[in-house]
Amino acid sequence: MAHLAINGGPKTVTRQLGKSWPIFDEKEEQALVEVVRSGKWWRGGFGDDPSASKVVQFEDAFAAYQHAKHGIAVTNGTQALECALKAAGVGPGDEVIVPALTFVATATAAALVNAIPVFADIDSATYNISPDSIKACITEHTRAIMPVHNGGYPADMDRIMEIAEKHDVMVIEDSAHAHGSEWKGRRVGAIGHMGGFSLQAGKTLTCGEGGIVLTDDDDLAEKAYSFHHIGRISGRPFYEFHRVASNLRMTEFQAAVALTQLSRLDEQTETRERNATHLARGLEEVDGVSAIDRDERVTRWGFYYWNFTYNQEEFDGVPRDKFLEALRAEGVPAGVGAHGAPIYQNPVFQHTDFSWLGRPVDFTKVHCPEAERVHAHAALSLTHRLFLGEQEDMDLILAAIRKIRANTDELK
Ligand SMILES: Cc1ncc(COP(=O)(O)O)c(C=O)c1O
């Protein structure tokens, strides 16, 4: 008789794990009604009282939350990166070093400002950009490094800042997954020169769609503000424009929801971390599946995805994808990292004519062996909402993994 659910045996998990996402109640409703009734639906012109704007309140609150001096709220996380790149002066002829394993927007944001994305390989221990690979990618054209805190696990900001300083290049942290994450007690987003966050529906801080740029630098903040506001400069007449720029302004509706969601974030982050710690401990007893070996400099991990690792050899030779299929059949909705294959393998990088970037680029020749290996054989992930329930949910996930481990003969 089969034991594993994939072969018709009983399922380990027969109920929803964690919570549905997003979490909301009448507080979000009231915040929205308040904006509707106020008649103030946008951040306002220069003459308006900034403190009356939900967008400005959100910018200040989130910047303070991430230990940054300035926040500029925008329409989404992709635009946050584009806005930051423009403010940093990145443009035609420049190269931007990005990790191979990320969401496509990290790289396309560079191309959208007419710069060339250069793919660095990842560190297989953390799935984050490898500082050694960054070093190998530096050229005379490098203008910025854009590390992603993959799954919310902070990239090695010590080494990245050291490399950036040595080569005098900007660091723009793609923090789309990392609300509340900390590196040595400092929250991510403005450890580098600038950072961009996404507030899209699945993210741990959300208002459906939205984004925010953070920086400690007054000049970069002023430029990002201008680039998000059709080239206006604060203090100058409203109908005077200084830059070729788009309108990336967030609405008051988005900001009202984001502010309310922000008030929930600490408790949610603590619950996720507590549950993840329990899961990681339980995995210590399972050969072939392990948690990321947490660096002590990661003082807080506000994760969007909890990335963990599979080792086929240690798991009795069962291929990762077979294990994953079996785990899903047991009722655990696991994945292989936030966004699938190394992004240079996407049709956009394989088939687009990038001649407009000014120098010949051929992404079909890019090869990042660790990113490819991790994606194909080692990466496992669980989305953040699964960690918002009780410890019992972690025990169910562990029970499913242990059951598969005990019955690998059924997978051969
Ligand atoms: C790493 C990363 N960067 C940027 C973005 C873009 O954010 P948005 O979807 O808000 O445009 C995402 C979205 O998932 C992301 O995961």
Coordinates of C-alpha atoms and ligand atoms in Angstrom, one line a residue:
M1 CA 0.0 0.0 0.0
A2 CA 1.3 3.5 -0.9
H3 CA 2.2 5.8 1.9
L4 CA 2.9 9.0 -0.1
A5 CA 0.0 11.1 -1.2
I6 CA 1.6 11.4 -4.7
N7 CA 1.0 7.6 -5.0
G8 CA -2.5 7.7 -3.6
G9 CA -1.6 7.5 0.1
P10 CA -3.2 9.8 2.7
K11 CA -2.3 13.6 2.5
T12 CA -0.3 15.0 5.5
V13 CA -1.9 18.4 5.3
T14 CA -5.6 18.6 4.8
R15 CA -6.3 22.2 5.8
Q16 CA -4.9 25.6 4.9
L17 CA -1.5 26.4 6.2
G18 CA -0.8 29.9 7.6
K19 CA -3.2 32.6 6.6
S20 CA -4.7 34.0 3.5
W21 CA -3.0 37.1 2.2
P22 CA -3.4 40.1 2.5
I23 CA -4.6 40.4 6.0
F24 CA -7.0 43.3 6.5
D25 CA -10.1 44.4 8.5
E26 CA -12.2 47.4 9.1
K27 CA -9.0 49.5 9.7
E28 CA -8.2 49.4 6.0
E29 CA -11.8 50.1 5.1
Q30 CA -11.9 53.1 7.4
A31 CA -8.6 54.4 6.0
L32 CA -10.0 54.3 2.5
V33 CA -13.3 55.9 3.4
E34 CA -11.4 58.7 5.2
V35 CA -9.5 59.4 2.0
V36 CA -12.7 59.3 -0.2
R37 CA -14.5 61.7 2.1
S38 CA -11.6 64.1 2.5
G39 CA -11.7 64.7 -1.3
K40 CA -7.9 64.8 -1.2
W41 CA -7.0 61.9 -3.5
W42 CA -3.4 62.8 -4.5
R43 CA -0.3 64.0 -2.6
G44 CA -1.0 67.6 -3.7
G45 CA 0.8 70.6 -5.1
F46 CA 3.6 72.5 -3.6
G47 CA 1.3 75.0 -1.8
D48 CA -0.5 72.2 0.1
D49 CA 0.3 71.2 3.7
P50 CA 2.5 68.1 3.3
S51 CA 1.5 66.8 6.7
A52 CA -2.1 66.5 5.4
S53 CA -1.0 63.9 2.7
K54 CA -1.2 60.2 3.4
V55 CA 1.5 59.7 0.8
V56 CA 3.9 62.0 2.7
Q57 CA 2.9 60.4 6.0
F58 CA 3.7 57.0 4.5
E59 CA 7.0 58.1 3.1
D60 CA 8.1 59.4 6.5
A61 CA 6.8 56.4 8.4
F62 CA 8.3 53.8 6.1
A63 CA 11.6 55.6 5.7
A64 CA 11.9 55.8 9.5
Y65 CA 10.9 52.1 9.8
Q66 CA 13.7 51.1 7.5
H67 CA 16.2 53.5 9.2
A68 CA 16.4 55.8 6.2
K69 CA 16.3 59.6 6.0
H70 CA 14.1 60.0 2.9
G71 CA 11.3 58.1 1.2
I72 CA 9.7 58.8 -2.2
A73 CA 6.5 56.8 -2.7
V74 CA 5.9 55.7 -6.3
T75 CA 3.5 53.6 -8.4
N76 CA 5.2 50.2 -8.1
G77 CA 8.5 48.5 -7.3
T78 CA 9.7 48.4 -10.9
Q79 CA 9.3 52.2 -11.1
A80 CA 11.1 52.6 -7.7
L81 CA 14.2 50.9 -9.2
E82 CA 13.9 53.0 -12.4
C83 CA 13.5 56.2 -10.5
A84 CA 16.5 55.3 -8.2
L85 CA 18.7 54.5 -11.3
K86 CA 17.7 57.8 -12.9
A87 CA 18.4 59.7 -9.7
A88 CA 21.8 58.0 -9.4
G89 CA 22.6 59.3 -12.9
V90 CA 22.7 55.9 -14.5
G91 CA 22.1 56.1 -18.3
P92 CA 23.2 55.2 -21.8
G93 CA 26.6 53.4 -21.9
D94 CA 26.5 52.5 -18.2
E95 CA 26.6 49.0 -16.8
V96 CA 24.5 47.9 -13.8
I97 CA 25.5 44.6 -12.1
V98 CA 22.5 42.6 -11.1
P99 CA 22.1 39.0 -9.7
A100 CA 21.2 36.3 -12.1
L101 CA 18.5 34.9 -9.9
T102 CA 15.9 37.6 -9.2
F103 CA 12.7 39.0 -10.7
V104 CA 13.0 40.3 -14.2
A105 CA 12.4 43.9 -13.2
T106 CA 15.8 44.2 -11.5
A107 CA 17.5 43.8 -14.9
T108 CA 14.8 45.4 -17.1
A109 CA 14.9 48.5 -14.9
A110 CA 18.5 49.0 -15.9
A111 CA 17.6 48.5 -19.6
L112 CA 14.7 50.9 -19.3
V113 CA 17.1 53.7 -18.4
N114 CA 19.2 52.6 -21.4
A115 CA 21.9 51.0 -19.3
I116 CA 23.2 47.4 -19.8
P117 CA 22.4 44.9 -17.1
V118 CA 25.4 42.7 -16.3
F119 CA 24.5 39.4 -14.7
A120 CA 26.5 38.3 -11.6
D121 CA 26.3 34.7 -10.3
I122 CA 24.8 33.9 -6.9
D123 CA 26.2 32.6 -3.7
S124 CA 24.6 29.2 -3.4
A125 CA 24.5 29.4 0.4
T126 CA 22.1 32.4 0.4
Y127 CA 20.8 32.6 -3.2
N128 CA 22.0 36.2 -3.1
I129 CA 24.4 38.0 -5.5
S130 CA 28.0 36.7 -5.0
P131 CA 30.5 39.5 -4.1
D132 CA 33.2 37.5 -5.9
S133 CA 31.1 37.5 -9.0
I134 CA 30.4 41.2 -8.7
K135 CA 34.2 41.8 -8.6
A136 CA 34.6 39.8 -11.8
C137 CA 31.8 41.8 -13.5
I138 CA 33.3 45.3 -12.8
T139 CA 34.5 47.1 -15.9
E140 CA 35.3 50.8 -16.7
H141 CA 31.6 51.1 -17.6
T142 CA 30.1 49.9 -14.3
R143 CA 28.0 52.6 -12.7
A144 CA 25.9 50.7 -10.2
I145 CA 25.5 47.5 -8.4
M146 CA 21.9 46.4 -7.7
P147 CA 21.9 43.6 -5.1
V148 CA 18.6 41.9 -4.4
H149 CA 17.8 40.8 -0.9
N150 CA 16.5 37.6 -2.3
G151 CA 13.5 36.3 -0.4
G152 CA 14.2 39.1 2.1
Y153 CA 17.6 37.6 3.2
P154 CA 20.0 40.5 3.2
A155 CA 22.8 40.3 0.6
D156 CA 26.4 40.7 2.0
M157 CA 26.2 44.5 2.3
D158 CA 29.7 44.7 3.9
R159 CA 31.5 43.2 0.9
I160 CA 29.2 44.9 -1.6
M161 CA 29.8 48.4 -0.1
E162 CA 33.6 47.7 0.0
I163 CA 33.6 46.8 -3.7
A164 CA 31.4 49.8 -4.5
E165 CA 33.7 52.2 -2.6
K166 CA 36.8 50.8 -4.2
H167 CA 35.4 51.3 -7.7
D168 CA 33.4 54.4 -7.0
V169 CA 30.0 53.0 -8.1
M170 CA 26.5 53.4 -6.7
V171 CA 24.7 50.7 -4.8
I172 CA 20.9 50.5 -5.3
E173 CA 19.4 47.8 -3.1
D174 CA 16.5 46.0 -4.7
S175 CA 14.6 45.5 -1.4
A176 CA 11.3 44.3 -3.0
H177 CA 11.3 41.2 -0.8
A178 CA 12.8 42.7 2.3
H179 CA 10.5 44.9 4.3
G180 CA 11.9 45.0 7.8
S181 CA 15.0 43.0 7.1
E182 CA 18.2 44.0 8.9
W183 CA 21.9 43.7 8.3
K184 CA 23.9 44.2 11.5
G185 CA 21.0 46.0 13.1
R186 CA 20.5 48.4 10.2
R187 CA 17.4 47.9 8.1
V188 CA 17.9 47.4 4.4
G189 CA 17.1 49.9 1.7
A190 CA 19.5 52.8 2.5
I191 CA 22.6 50.9 3.6
G192 CA 23.6 51.4 0.0
H193 CA 23.1 54.8 -1.7
M194 CA 19.5 54.1 -2.5
G195 CA 16.9 51.3 -2.3
G196 CA 13.7 50.4 -4.0
F197 CA 10.7 48.5 -2.4
S198 CA 7.6 46.9 -4.0
L199 CA 4.2 47.1 -2.3
Q200 CA 2.5 44.8 -4.9
A201 CA -0.3 42.6 -3.6
G202 CA 1.8 39.5 -2.6
K203 CA 4.5 41.5 -0.8
T204 CA 4.8 41.6 3.0
L205 CA 3.8 45.2 3.0
T206 CA 1.2 45.9 0.4
C207 CA -1.4 48.3 -0.9
G208 CA -2.2 46.3 -4.1
E209 CA 0.4 48.1 -6.2
G210 CA 3.0 50.5 -5.0
G211 CA 6.6 51.2 -4.4
I212 CA 9.0 53.4 -2.5
V213 CA 12.5 54.7 -3.0
L214 CA 14.7 55.2 0.1
T215 CA 17.9 57.1 0.6
D216 CA 19.9 58.9 3.2
D217 CA 21.3 61.3 0.7
D218 CA 19.6 64.7 0.4
D219 CA 20.7 65.3 -3.2
L220 CA 19.6 61.8 -4.4
A221 CA 16.3 62.3 -2.6
E222 CA 15.7 65.6 -4.3
K223 CA 16.5 64.0 -7.7
A224 CA 14.3 61.0 -7.0
Y225 CA 11.5 63.3 -6.0
S226 CA 11.9 65.3 -9.2
F227 CA 12.0 62.1 -11.4
H228 CA 8.8 60.8 -9.8
H229 CA 7.1 64.2 -10.2
I230 CA 7.5 64.9 -14.0
G231 CA 10.7 66.8 -13.4
R232 CA 9.5 69.3 -10.8
I233 CA 11.8 70.7 -8.2
S234 CA 10.4 71.5 -4.8
G235 CA 10.6 75.2 -3.9
R236 CA 10.4 76.1 -7.6
P237 CA 7.1 77.2 -9.4
F238 CA 4.7 74.3 -9.9
Y239 CA 4.6 74.7 -13.6
E240 CA 8.3 74.8 -14.1
F241 CA 9.9 71.5 -15.2
H242 CA 13.6 70.6 -14.9
R243 CA 14.0 67.0 -16.1
V244 CA 12.5 64.6 -18.7
A245 CA 10.6 62.5 -16.3
S246 CA 7.4 60.7 -15.8
N247 CA 4.5 60.8 -13.3
L248 CA 5.2 58.0 -10.8
R249 CA 3.1 59.5 -7.9
M250 CA 1.3 57.2 -5.5
T251 CA -2.3 58.0 -4.7
E252 CA -3.7 58.8 -1.3
F253 CA -5.7 55.6 -1.5
Q254 CA -2.6 53.5 -1.8
A255 CA -0.8 55.3 0.9
A256 CA -3.8 55.0 3.3
V257 CA -3.8 51.2 2.9
A258 CA 0.0 51.0 3.1
L259 CA 0.1 53.0 6.3
T260 CA -2.5 50.7 7.9
Q261 CA -0.6 47.6 6.7
L262 CA 2.6 49.0 8.1
S263 CA 1.1 49.0 11.6
R264 CA 0.7 45.2 11.2
L265 CA 4.2 44.5 9.9
D266 CA 6.2 44.1 13.1
E267 CA 3.9 41.5 14.6
Q268 CA 3.7 39.6 11.3
T269 CA 7.5 39.7 10.9
E270 CA 7.9 38.3 14.5
T271 CA 5.4 35.5 13.8
R272 CA 7.1 34.6 10.6
E273 CA 10.5 34.6 12.2
R274 CA 9.4 32.5 15.2
N275 CA 7.8 29.9 12.9
A276 CA 10.7 29.8 10.5
T277 CA 13.1 29.3 13.4
H278 CA 11.0 26.3 14.5
L279 CA 10.9 24.9 11.0
A280 CA 14.7 25.4 10.6
R281 CA 15.4 23.5 13.8
G282 CA 13.1 20.6 12.7
L283 CA 15.0 20.4 9.4
E284 CA 18.3 19.8 11.2
E285 CA 17.0 16.3 11.8
V286 CA 16.2 15.7 8.1
D287 CA 19.0 14.6 5.7
G288 CA 18.9 16.3 2.4
V289 CA 16.6 19.3 3.2
S290 CA 18.1 22.3 5.1
A291 CA 17.5 25.9 6.1
I292 CA 19.8 28.6 4.9
D293 CA 22.7 28.7 7.4
R294 CA 21.8 32.1 8.9
D295 CA 24.6 34.6 9.1
E296 CA 24.8 36.3 12.5
R297 CA 24.9 39.7 10.7
V298 CA 21.3 39.0 9.5
T299 CA 19.8 40.4 12.7
R300 CA 16.2 40.4 11.3
W301 CA 14.8 38.5 8.3
G302 CA 11.6 40.0 7.1
F303 CA 11.0 37.4 4.4
Y304 CA 8.7 37.4 1.4
Y305 CA 9.8 33.9 0.5
W306 CA 11.6 31.5 2.9
N307 CA 14.3 30.0 0.8
F308 CA 15.8 26.7 1.8
T309 CA 17.9 24.0 0.2
Y310 CA 17.6 20.5 -1.3
N311 CA 20.5 18.1 -1.7
Q312 CA 19.6 15.2 -4.0
E313 CA 22.5 13.0 -2.9
E314 CA 21.6 13.3 0.7
F315 CA 17.9 12.7 -0.1
D316 CA 18.5 9.2 -1.3
G317 CA 19.1 10.3 -4.9
V318 CA 15.6 11.6 -5.4
P319 CA 15.6 14.5 -7.9
R320 CA 14.5 17.9 -6.4
D321 CA 11.5 18.2 -8.8
K322 CA 10.3 14.7 -7.8
F323 CA 10.6 15.7 -4.1
L324 CA 8.7 18.9 -4.8
E325 CA 5.9 17.1 -6.5
A326 CA 5.6 14.7 -3.6
L327 CA 5.7 17.6 -1.1
R328 CA 2.9 19.4 -3.0
A329 CA 0.9 16.2 -3.1
E330 CA 1.2 16.1 0.7
G331 CA -0.5 19.5 0.8
V332 CA 2.6 21.8 1.2
P333 CA 2.6 24.5 -1.5
A334 CA 6.3 24.8 -1.9
G335 CA 8.1 26.5 -4.8
V336 CA 11.7 26.8 -6.2
G337 CA 12.4 30.4 -5.2
A338 CA 10.5 33.6 -5.8
H339 CA 10.8 33.9 -9.6
G340 CA 11.9 30.9 -11.5
A341 CA 14.8 30.5 -13.8
P342 CA 17.9 32.8 -14.0
I343 CA 16.4 35.9 -15.7
Y344 CA 18.8 36.0 -18.6
Q345 CA 17.1 32.8 -19.8
N346 CA 13.8 34.7 -20.3
P347 CA 12.7 35.4 -23.9
V348 CA 13.2 39.1 -23.3
F349 CA 17.0 38.6 -22.9
Q350 CA 17.2 35.8 -25.4
H351 CA 15.3 37.4 -28.3
T352 CA 15.3 41.2 -28.0
D353 CA 17.5 43.3 -30.2
F354 CA 19.3 45.4 -27.6
S355 CA 21.2 47.5 -30.1
W356 CA 19.6 50.6 -28.7
L357 CA 21.8 50.2 -25.6
G358 CA 24.6 51.5 -27.7
R359 CA 27.1 48.7 -27.3
P360 CA 26.9 45.1 -28.6
V361 CA 25.3 42.9 -25.9
D362 CA 24.5 39.2 -26.4
F363 CA 22.6 37.8 -23.4
T364 CA 22.4 34.4 -25.1
K365 CA 26.0 33.8 -24.1
V366 CA 25.5 34.6 -20.4
H367 CA 26.1 31.6 -18.2
C368 CA 26.0 31.8 -14.4
P369 CA 26.6 28.2 -13.3
E370 CA 25.6 28.5 -9.6
A371 CA 22.3 30.3 -10.4
E372 CA 21.5 27.6 -13.0
R373 CA 22.4 24.7 -10.7
V374 CA 20.5 26.1 -7.7
H375 CA 17.5 26.9 -9.8
A376 CA 17.5 23.4 -11.4
H377 CA 18.4 21.2 -8.4
A378 CA 18.7 22.9 -5.0
A379 CA 16.2 25.8 -4.5
L380 CA 13.1 25.3 -2.4
S381 CA 10.9 28.0 -1.0
L382 CA 7.8 28.6 1.0
T383 CA 5.8 31.8 0.7
H384 CA 5.5 34.2 3.7
R385 CA 1.8 33.7 4.3
L386 CA 2.4 30.1 5.3
F387 CA 4.4 31.3 8.4
L388 CA 1.6 33.5 9.7
G389 CA -0.2 30.7 11.6
E390 CA 0.7 28.6 14.5
Q391 CA 3.8 26.4 15.3
E392 CA 1.5 23.4 14.5
D393 CA 1.6 24.5 10.8
M394 CA 5.4 24.1 10.8
D395 CA 5.1 20.7 12.4
L396 CA 2.8 19.7 9.6
I397 CA 5.3 20.8 7.0
L398 CA 8.0 18.9 8.9
A399 CA 5.8 15.9 9.1
A400 CA 5.2 16.0 5.3
I401 CA 9.0 16.2 4.6
R402 CA 9.8 13.5 7.1
K403 CA 7.2 11.2 5.6
I404 CA 8.7 11.7 2.1
R405 CA 12.2 11.1 3.5
A406 CA 11.0 7.8 5.1
N407 CA 9.4 6.6 1.9
T408 CA 11.9 7.5 -0.8
D409 CA 11.6 4.0 -2.2
E410 CA 8.2 5.1 -3.5
L411 CA 9.8 7.8 -5.6
K412 CA 12.3 5.7 -7.4
Ligands
LIG1 C1 13.2 41.4 -6.8 C2 12.1 42.3 -7.3 N1 12.4 43.5 -7.8 C3 11.4 44.3 -8.3 C4 10.1 43.9 -8.3 C5 9.1 44.8 -9.0 O1 8.1 45.2 -8.2 P1 6.6 45.5 -8.7 O2 5.9 44.2 -9.1 O3 6.0 46.3 -7.6 O4 6.8 46.4 -9.9 C6 9.7 42.7 -7.8 C7 8.3 42.2 -7.8 O5 8.0 41.1 -7.5 C8 10.7 41.8 -7.3 O6 10.5 40.6 -6.8

